[in-house]
Short mmCIF file of C-alpha atoms and ligand atoms in Angstrom, two decimals:
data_model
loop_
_atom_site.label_atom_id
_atom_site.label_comp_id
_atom_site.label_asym_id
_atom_site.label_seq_id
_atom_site.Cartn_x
_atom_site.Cartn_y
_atom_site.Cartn_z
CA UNK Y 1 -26.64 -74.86 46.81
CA UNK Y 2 -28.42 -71.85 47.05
CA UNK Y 3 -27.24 -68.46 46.00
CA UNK Y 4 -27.19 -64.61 47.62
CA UNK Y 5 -26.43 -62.20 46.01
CA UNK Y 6 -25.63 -59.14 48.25
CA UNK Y 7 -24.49 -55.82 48.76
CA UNK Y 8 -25.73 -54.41 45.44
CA UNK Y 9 -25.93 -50.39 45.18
CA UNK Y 10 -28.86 -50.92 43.08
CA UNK Y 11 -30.53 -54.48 42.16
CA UNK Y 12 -32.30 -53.36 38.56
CA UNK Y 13 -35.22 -55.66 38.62
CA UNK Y 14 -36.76 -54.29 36.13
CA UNK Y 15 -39.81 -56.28 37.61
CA UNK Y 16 -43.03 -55.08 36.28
CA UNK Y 17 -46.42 -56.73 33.92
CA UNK Y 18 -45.67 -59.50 32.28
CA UNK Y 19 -45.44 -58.34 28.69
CA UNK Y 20 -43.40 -56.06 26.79
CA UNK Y 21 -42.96 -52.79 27.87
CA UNK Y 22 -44.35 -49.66 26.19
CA UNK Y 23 -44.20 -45.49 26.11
CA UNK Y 24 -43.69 -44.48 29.67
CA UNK Y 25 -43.09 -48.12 30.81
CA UNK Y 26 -39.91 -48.11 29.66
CA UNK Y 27 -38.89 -45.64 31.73
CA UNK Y 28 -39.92 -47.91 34.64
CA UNK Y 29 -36.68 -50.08 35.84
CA UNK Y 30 -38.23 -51.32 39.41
CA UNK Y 31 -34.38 -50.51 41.11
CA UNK Y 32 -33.67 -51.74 44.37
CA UNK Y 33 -31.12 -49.47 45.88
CA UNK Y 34 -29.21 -51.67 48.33
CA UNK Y 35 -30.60 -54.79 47.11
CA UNK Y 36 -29.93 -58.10 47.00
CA UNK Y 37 -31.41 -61.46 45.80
CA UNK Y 38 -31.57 -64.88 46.66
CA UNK Y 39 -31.32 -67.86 43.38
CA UNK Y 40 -32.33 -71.58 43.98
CA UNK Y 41 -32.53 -74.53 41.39
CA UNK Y 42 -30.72 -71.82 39.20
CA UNK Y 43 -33.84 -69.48 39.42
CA UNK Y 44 -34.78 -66.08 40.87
CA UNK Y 45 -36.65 -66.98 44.20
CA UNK Y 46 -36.67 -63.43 45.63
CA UNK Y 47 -35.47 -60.14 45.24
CA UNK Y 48 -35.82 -57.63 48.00
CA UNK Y 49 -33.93 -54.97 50.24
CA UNK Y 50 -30.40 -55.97 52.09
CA UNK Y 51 -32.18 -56.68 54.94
CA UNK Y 52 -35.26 -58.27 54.14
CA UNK Y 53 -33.38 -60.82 52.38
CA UNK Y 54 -30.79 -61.77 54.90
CA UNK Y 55 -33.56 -62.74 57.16
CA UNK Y 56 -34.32 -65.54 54.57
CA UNK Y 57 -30.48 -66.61 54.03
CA UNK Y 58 -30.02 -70.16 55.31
CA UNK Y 59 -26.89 -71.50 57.34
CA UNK Y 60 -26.04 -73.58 53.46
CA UNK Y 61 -26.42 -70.85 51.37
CA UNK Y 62 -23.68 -69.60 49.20
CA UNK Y 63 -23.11 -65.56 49.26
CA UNK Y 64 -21.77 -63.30 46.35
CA UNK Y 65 -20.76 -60.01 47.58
CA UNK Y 66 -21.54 -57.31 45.08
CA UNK Y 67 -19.32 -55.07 46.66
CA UNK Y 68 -21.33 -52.20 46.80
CA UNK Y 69 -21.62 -52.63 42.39
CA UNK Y 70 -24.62 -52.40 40.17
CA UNK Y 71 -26.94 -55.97 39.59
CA UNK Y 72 -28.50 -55.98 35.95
CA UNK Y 73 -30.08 -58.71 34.34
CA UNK Y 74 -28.42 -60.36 31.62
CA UNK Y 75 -28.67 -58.65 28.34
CA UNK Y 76 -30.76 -60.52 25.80
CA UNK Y 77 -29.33 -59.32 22.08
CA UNK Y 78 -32.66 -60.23 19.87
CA UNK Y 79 -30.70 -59.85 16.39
CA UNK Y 80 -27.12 -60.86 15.45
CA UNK Y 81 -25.12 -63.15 12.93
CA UNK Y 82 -22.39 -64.54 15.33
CA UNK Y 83 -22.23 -68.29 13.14
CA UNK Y 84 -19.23 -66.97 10.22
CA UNK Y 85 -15.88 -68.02 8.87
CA UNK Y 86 -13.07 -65.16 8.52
CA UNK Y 87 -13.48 -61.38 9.19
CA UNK Y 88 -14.15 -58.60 6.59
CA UNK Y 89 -11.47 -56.31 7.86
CA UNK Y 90 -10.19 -55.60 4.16
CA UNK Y 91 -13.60 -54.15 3.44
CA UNK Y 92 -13.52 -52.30 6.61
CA UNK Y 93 -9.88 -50.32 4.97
CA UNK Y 94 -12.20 -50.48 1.52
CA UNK Y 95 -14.75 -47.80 3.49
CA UNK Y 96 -12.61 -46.00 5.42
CA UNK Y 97 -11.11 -45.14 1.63
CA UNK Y 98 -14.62 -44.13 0.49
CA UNK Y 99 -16.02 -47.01 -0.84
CA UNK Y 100 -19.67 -47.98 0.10
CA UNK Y 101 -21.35 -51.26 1.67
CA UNK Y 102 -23.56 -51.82 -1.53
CA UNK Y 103 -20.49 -51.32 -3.84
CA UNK Y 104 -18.46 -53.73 -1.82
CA UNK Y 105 -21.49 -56.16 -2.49
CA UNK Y 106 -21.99 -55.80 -5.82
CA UNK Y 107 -18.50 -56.28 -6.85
CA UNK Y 108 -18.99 -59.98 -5.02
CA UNK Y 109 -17.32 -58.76 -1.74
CA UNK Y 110 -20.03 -58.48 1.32
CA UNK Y 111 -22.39 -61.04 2.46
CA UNK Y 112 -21.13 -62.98 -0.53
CA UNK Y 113 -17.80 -63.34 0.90
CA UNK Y 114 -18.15 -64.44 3.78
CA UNK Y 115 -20.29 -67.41 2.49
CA UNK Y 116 -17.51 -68.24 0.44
CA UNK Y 117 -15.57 -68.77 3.74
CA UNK Y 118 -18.29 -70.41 5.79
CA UNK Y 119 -19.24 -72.59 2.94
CA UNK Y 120 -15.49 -73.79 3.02
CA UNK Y 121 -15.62 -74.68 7.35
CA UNK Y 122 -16.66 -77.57 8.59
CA UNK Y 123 -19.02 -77.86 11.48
CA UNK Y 124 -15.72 -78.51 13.50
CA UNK Y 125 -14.58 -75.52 12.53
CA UNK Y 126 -17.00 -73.44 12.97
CA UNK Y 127 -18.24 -74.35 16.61
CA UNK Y 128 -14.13 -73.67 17.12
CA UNK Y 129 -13.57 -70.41 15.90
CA UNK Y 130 -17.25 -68.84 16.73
CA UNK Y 131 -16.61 -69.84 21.23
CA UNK Y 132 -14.72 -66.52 20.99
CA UNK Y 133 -17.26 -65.02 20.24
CA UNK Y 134 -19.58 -67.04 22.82
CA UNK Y 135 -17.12 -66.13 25.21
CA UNK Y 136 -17.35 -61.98 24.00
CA UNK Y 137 -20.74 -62.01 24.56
CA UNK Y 138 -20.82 -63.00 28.07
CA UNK Y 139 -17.57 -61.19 29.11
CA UNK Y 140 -19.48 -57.84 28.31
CA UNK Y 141 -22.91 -58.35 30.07
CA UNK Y 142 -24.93 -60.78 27.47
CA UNK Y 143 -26.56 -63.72 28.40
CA UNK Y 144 -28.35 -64.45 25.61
CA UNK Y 145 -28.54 -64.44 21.80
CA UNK Y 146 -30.58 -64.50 18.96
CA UNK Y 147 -28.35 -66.39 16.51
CA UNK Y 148 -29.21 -66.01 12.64
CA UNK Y 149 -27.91 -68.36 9.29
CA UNK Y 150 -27.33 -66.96 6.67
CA UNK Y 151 -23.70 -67.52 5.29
CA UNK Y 152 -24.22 -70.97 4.08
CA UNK Y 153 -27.21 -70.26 1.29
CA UNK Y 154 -27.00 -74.07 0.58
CA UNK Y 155 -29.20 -76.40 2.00
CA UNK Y 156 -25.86 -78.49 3.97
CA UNK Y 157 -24.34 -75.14 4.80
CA UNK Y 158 -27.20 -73.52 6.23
CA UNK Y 159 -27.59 -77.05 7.87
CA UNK Y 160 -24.20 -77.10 9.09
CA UNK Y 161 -24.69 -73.51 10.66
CA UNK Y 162 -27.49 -74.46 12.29
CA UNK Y 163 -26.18 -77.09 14.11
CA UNK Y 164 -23.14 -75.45 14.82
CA UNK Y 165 -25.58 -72.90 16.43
CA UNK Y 166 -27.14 -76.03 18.43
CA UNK Y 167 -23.43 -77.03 19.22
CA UNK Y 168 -22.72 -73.71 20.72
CA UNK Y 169 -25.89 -73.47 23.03
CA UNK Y 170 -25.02 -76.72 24.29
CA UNK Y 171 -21.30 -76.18 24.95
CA UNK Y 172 -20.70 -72.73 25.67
CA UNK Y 173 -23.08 -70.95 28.55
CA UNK Y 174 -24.00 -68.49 26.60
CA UNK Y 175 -27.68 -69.20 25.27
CA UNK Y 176 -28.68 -68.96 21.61
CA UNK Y 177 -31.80 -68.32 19.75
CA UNK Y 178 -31.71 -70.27 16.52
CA UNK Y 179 -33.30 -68.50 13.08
CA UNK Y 180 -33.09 -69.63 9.69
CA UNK Y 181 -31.46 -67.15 7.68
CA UNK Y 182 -31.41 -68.91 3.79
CA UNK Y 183 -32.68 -65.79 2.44
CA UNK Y 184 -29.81 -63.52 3.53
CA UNK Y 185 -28.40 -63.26 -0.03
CA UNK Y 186 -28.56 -64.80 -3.69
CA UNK Y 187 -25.65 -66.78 -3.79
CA UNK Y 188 -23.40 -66.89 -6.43
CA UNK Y 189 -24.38 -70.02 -8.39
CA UNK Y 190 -28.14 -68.45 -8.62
CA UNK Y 191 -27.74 -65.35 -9.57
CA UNK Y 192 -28.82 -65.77 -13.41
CA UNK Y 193 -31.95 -67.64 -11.91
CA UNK Y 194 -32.84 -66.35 -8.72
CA UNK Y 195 -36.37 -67.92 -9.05
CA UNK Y 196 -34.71 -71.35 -8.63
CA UNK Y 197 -33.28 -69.96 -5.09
CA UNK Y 198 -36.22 -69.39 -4.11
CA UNK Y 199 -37.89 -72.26 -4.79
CA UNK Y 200 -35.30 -74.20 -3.21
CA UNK Y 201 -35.74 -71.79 0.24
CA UNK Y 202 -39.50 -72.55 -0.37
CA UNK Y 203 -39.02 -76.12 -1.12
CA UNK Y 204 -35.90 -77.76 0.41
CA UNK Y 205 -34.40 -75.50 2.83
CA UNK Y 206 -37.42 -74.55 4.86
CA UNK Y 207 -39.06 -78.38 5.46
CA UNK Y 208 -35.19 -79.58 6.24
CA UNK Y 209 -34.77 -77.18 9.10
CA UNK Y 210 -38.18 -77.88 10.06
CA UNK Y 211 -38.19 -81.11 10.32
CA UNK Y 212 -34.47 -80.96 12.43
CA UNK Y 213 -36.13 -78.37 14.68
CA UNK Y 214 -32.79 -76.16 13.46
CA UNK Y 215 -34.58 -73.34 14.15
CA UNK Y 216 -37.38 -71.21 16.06
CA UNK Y 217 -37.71 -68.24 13.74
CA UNK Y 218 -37.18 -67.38 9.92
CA UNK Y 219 -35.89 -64.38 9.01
CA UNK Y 220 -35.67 -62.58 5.40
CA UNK Y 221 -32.94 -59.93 3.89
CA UNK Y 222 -36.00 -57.85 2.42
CA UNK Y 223 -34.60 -55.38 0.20
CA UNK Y 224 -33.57 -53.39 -2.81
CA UNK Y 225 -31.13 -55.93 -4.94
CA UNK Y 226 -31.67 -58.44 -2.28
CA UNK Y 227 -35.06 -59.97 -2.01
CA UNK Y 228 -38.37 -58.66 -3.11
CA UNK Y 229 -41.55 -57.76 -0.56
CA UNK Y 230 -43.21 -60.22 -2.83
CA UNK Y 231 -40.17 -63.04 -2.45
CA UNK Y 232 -39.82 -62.04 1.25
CA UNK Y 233 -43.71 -62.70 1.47
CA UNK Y 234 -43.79 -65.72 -0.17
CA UNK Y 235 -40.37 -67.72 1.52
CA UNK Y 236 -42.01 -65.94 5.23
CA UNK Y 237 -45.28 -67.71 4.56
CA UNK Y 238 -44.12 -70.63 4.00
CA UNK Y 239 -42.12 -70.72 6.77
CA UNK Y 240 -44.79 -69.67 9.30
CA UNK Y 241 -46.89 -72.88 7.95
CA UNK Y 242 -43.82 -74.82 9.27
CA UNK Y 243 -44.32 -73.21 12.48
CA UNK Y 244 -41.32 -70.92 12.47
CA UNK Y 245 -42.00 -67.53 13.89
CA UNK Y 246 -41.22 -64.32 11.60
CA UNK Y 247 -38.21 -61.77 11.10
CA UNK Y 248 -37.94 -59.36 8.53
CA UNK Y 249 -34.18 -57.30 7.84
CA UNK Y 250 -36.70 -54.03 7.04
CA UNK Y 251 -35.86 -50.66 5.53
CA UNK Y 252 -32.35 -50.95 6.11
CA UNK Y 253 -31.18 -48.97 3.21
CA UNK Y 254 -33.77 -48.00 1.49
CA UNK Y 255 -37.77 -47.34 2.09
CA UNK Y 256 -38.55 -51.37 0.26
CA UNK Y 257 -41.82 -51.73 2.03
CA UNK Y 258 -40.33 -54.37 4.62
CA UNK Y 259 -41.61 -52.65 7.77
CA UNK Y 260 -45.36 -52.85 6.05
CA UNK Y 261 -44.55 -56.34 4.91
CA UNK Y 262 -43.87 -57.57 8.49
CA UNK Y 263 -46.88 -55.82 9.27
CA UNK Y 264 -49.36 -57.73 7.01
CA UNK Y 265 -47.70 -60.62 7.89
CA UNK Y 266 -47.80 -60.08 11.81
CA UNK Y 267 -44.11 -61.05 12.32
CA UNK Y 268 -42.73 -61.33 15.76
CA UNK Y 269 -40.40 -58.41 14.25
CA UNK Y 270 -39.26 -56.00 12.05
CA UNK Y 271 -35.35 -55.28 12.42
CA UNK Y 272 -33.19 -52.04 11.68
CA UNK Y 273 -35.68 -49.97 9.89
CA UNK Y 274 -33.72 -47.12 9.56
CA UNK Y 275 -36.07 -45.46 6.56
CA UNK Y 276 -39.25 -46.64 8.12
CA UNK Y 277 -41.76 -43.30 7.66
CA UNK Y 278 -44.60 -42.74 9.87
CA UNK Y 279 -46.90 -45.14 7.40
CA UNK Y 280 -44.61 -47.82 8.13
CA UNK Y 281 -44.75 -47.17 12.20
CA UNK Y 282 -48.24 -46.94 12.22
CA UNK Y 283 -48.69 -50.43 10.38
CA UNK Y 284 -45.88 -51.76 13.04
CA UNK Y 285 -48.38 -50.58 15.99
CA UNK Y 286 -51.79 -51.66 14.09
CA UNK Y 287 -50.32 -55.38 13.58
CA UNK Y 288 -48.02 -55.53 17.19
CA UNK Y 289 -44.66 -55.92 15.74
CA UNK Y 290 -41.83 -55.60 17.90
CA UNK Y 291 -39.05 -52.82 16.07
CA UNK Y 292 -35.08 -54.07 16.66
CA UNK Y 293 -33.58 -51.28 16.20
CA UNK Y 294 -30.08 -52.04 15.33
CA UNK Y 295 -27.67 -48.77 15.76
CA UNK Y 296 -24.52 -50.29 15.75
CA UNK Y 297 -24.73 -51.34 12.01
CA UNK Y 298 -25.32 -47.25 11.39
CA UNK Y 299 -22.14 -46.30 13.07
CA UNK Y 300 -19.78 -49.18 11.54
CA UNK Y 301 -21.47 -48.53 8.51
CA UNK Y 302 -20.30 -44.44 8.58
CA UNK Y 303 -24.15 -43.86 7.74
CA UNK Y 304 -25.77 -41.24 9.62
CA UNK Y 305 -29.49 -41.98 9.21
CA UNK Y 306 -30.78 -43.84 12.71
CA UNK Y 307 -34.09 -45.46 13.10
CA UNK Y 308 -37.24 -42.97 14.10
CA UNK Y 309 -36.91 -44.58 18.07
CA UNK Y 310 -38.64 -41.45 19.62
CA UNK Y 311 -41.48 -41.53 16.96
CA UNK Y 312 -41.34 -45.52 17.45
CA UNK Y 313 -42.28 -45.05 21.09
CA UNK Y 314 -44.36 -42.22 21.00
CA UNK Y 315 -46.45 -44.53 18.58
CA UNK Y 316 -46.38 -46.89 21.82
CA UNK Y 317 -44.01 -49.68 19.66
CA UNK Y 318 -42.49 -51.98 22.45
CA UNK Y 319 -38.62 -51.01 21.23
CA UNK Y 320 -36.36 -53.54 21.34
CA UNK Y 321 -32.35 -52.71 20.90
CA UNK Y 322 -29.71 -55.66 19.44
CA UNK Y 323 -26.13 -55.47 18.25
CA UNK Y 324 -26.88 -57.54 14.86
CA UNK Y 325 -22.66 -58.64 15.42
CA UNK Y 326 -21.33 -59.86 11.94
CA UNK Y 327 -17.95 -59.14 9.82
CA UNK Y 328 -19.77 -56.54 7.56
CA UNK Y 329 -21.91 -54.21 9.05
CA UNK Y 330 -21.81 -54.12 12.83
CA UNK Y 331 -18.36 -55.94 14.17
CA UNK Y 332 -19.30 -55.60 17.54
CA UNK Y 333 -20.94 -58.09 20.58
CA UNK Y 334 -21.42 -55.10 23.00
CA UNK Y 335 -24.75 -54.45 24.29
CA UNK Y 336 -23.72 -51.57 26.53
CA UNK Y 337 -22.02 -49.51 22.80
CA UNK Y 338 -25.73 -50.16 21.56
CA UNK Y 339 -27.27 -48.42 24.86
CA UNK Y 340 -24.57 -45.68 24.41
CA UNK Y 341 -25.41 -45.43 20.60
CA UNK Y 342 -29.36 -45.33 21.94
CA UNK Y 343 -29.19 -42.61 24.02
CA UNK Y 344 -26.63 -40.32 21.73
CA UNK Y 345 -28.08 -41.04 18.45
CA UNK Y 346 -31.25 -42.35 19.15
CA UNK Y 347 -32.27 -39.95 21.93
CA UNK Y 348 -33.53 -43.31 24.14
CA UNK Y 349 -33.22 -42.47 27.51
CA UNK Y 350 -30.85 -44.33 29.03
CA UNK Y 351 -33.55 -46.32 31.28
CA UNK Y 352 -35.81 -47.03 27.34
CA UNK Y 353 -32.48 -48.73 26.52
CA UNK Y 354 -31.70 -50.90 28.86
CA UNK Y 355 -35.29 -51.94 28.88
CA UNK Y 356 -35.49 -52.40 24.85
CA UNK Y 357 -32.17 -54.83 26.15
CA UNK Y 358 -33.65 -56.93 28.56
CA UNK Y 359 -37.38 -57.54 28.94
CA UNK Y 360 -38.54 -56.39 25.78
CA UNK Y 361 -35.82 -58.08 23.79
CA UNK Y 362 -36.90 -61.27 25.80
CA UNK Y 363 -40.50 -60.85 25.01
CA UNK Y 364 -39.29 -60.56 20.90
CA UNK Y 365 -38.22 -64.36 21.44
CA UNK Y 366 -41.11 -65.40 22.96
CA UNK Y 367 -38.82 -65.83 26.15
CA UNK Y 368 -40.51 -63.20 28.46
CA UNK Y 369 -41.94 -65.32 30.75
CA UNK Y 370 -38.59 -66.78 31.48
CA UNK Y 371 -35.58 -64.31 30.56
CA UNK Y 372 -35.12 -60.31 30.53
CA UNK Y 373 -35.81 -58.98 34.23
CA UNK Y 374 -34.63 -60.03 37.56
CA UNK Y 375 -38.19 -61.73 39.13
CA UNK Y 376 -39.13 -64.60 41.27
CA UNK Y 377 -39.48 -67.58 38.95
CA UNK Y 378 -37.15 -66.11 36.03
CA UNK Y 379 -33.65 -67.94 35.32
CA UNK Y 380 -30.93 -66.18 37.04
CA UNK Y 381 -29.01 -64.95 33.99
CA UNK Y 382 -27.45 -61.60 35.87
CA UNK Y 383 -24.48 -59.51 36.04
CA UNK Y 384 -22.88 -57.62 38.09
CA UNK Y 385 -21.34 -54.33 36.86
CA UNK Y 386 -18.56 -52.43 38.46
CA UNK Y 387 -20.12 -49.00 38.91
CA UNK Y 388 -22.27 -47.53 41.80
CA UNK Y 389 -24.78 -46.15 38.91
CA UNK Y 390 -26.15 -48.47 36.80
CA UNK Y 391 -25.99 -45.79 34.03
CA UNK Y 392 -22.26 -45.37 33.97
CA UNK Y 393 -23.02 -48.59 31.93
CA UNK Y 394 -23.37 -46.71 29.03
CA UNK Y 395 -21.95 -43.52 29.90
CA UNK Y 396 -18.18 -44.15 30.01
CA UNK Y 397 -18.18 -46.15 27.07
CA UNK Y 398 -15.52 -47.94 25.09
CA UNK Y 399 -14.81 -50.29 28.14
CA UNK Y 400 -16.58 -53.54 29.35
CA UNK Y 401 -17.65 -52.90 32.97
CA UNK Y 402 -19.14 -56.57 33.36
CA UNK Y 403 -17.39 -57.95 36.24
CA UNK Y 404 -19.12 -61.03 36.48
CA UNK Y 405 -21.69 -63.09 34.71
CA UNK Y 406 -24.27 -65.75 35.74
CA UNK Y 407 -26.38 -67.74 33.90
CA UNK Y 408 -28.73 -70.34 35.49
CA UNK Y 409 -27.38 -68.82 38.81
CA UNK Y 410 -23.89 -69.77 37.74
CA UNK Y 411 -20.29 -67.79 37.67
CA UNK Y 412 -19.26 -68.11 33.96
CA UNK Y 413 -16.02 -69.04 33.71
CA UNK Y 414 -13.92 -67.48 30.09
CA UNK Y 415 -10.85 -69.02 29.18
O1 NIG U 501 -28.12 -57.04 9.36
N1 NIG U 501 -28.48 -56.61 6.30
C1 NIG U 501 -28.17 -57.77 6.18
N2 NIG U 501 -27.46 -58.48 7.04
C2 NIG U 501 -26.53 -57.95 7.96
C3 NIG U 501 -25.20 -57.68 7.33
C4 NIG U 501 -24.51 -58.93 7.06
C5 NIG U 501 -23.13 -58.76 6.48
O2 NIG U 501 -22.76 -57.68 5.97
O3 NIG U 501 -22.41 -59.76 6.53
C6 NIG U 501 -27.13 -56.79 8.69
O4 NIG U 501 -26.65 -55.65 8.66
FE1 FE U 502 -28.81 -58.35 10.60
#
């Protein structure tokens, strides 16, 4: 049956060219103040003013009432780990006591323990435990979702991850984004001969996932203790000749060359890139990365050094903001904390944000053409929001204003 969607104070289209969205551009939201829109076949087939579109309703046609709330598109978070066993909420008590993220790591807590959990899931398991965290994402506005390995770092446990990732797209109605994450961490049982782990990523793990179609993207942990620019280079390469598009976890704690890495390598991204300098930006505008710009880990983190966005824009970058949710860094599924984290820390206005979480994000998964704004021929992933200012979104923060969510132009329904 068909769908309209009326009575909206403002309809944020956020219609414009078809391609991600730079400098003033993002500024640009295309609002329809007193808007509405009408969805067949589980697409967008118009958007338009109250009136022009109730001239086009038919007798059959199904009718949401807005009630006089805000219409945004479904928020598209390009970067998170949302596939794990357990929490880390010791470690969270560990930093509130003064200890650090990298000490927590390199006394085997971190990354490394929460692969010690997900290794010990089952696929079962994990599909189980990780629809509550389908069923976060939707409840607060987000539609769809990058969704990275990375706590397996075995060739069946990344598998299993994977396909729990499949699993999920398939049964929840949240949509996910697959990306190979093997090179997240050195596990354990490697750490004496880390050469051998990456010749197994190189070898094994990348023409498995391949071959399974596990995943559309491949994405590295480049950094200091972590993985070299020259490993990072090597396992990405490889990758790209298995047709996987590139990710790079750049700069997060340290200036270790990942932004210019992505940059040679023309990834699809560069994520977090919190000590990116202005060499780094420049290469990320020469080559036409995308920056994710990740502000939530920051905050949970208690650091205080956010990513250059202003510079990043000014430079013409097309910004993209995600929530990168895991148990260590950045516990949280909430796109609109990241837009409120954009436009205190980052100093995004609030209209770059919510465009670096739609249509720009969408373009960074090669999904603008289908996902990210609210225009004729896009699926109708949309939400409506109960405030009479879109912004309030953001503003009054610390509460989910999502009042309802759609996806293919239908209610979702959370247990
Ligand atoms: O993006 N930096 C590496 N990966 C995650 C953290 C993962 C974890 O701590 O479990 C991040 O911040
Ligand atoms: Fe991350």
């Amino acid at each position: 049956m068909p769908l309209a969607v009326v009575n909206c104070s403002q309809l944020v289209t956020l219609a414009g060219p078809a391609r991600p969205r730079v400098g003033a551009e993002m500024r640009e939201l295309s609002i329809i103040a007193d808007g509405a829109m009408l969805v067949s076949d589980g697409t967008v087939e118009r958007v338009g003013a109250r009136r022009e579109i109730e001239a086009l309703m038919s007798g059959d046609c199904e009718v949401v009432d807005a009630g006089g709330r805000v219409v945004l598109p479904g928020f598209v978070d390009a970067h998170a780990h949302p596939v794990f066993a357990g929490t880390r909420v010791d470690e969270y008590e560990l930093r509130a006591l003064g200890a650090t993220y990298q000490e927590i790591a390199a006394s085997g807590g971190g990354i490394r323990s929460t692969v010690r959990r997900t290794r010990a899931a089952t696929e079962d398991e994990l599909v189980a435990s990780c629809r509550r965290y389908s069923e976060w994402f939707l409840r607060t506005g987000t539609t769809t979702v990058e969704a990275k390995s990375g706590y397996g770092l075995s060739l069946e446990d990344e598998l299993k991850i994977l396909r729990a990732i499949r699993r999920l797209d398939s049964e929840t109605q949240l949509n996910y984004v697959p990306s190979f994450l093997g090179a997240h961490d050195v596990p354990e049982e490697y750490r004496a001969r880390r050469e051998a782990y990456v010749a197994l990523l190189i070898e094994e793990m990348l023409p498995r996932v391949a071959e399974e179609k596990l995943a559309e993207y491949c994405d590295v942990f480049c950094e200091e203790k972590v993985f070299t620019t020259d490993e990072s280079w090597r396992i990405l390469s490889e990758a790209r000749c298995h047709g996987l598009g590139l990710r790079v976890h750049a700069d997060q704690l340290s200036l270790s060359g990942g932004a210019q890495l992505a940059a040679e390598l023309h990834a699809q991204t560069a994520d977090h890139l919190e000590h990116t300098d202005a060499a780094g930006i420049n290469a990320l505008k020469e080559a036409g990365v995308q920056p994710v710009l990740l502000p939530g880990s920051v905050y949970a983190l208690g650091h205080t050094r956010y990513p250059a966005a202003r510079e990043m824009i000014e430079a013409g970058l097309a910004v993209v903001l995600a929530t990168d949710f895991n148990p260590g860094s950045s516990p949280t599924p909430s796109m609109p904390i990241v837009l409120s984290l954009a436009s205190t820390h980052l100093r995004m206005t609030p209209a770059e944000a919510l465009t670096a979480a739609t249509v720009n994000a969408a373009y960074s998964l090669g999904r603008g053409d289908s996902i990210g704004s609210l225009e004729t021929g896009k699926r109708a992933d949309f939400v409506i929001h109960d405030c009479a200012d879109w912004r309030e979104v953001a503003y009054f923060f610390g509460l989910e204003h999502a009042r309802a969510t759609y996806v293919a132009g239908r209610p979702v329904t959370l247990k």
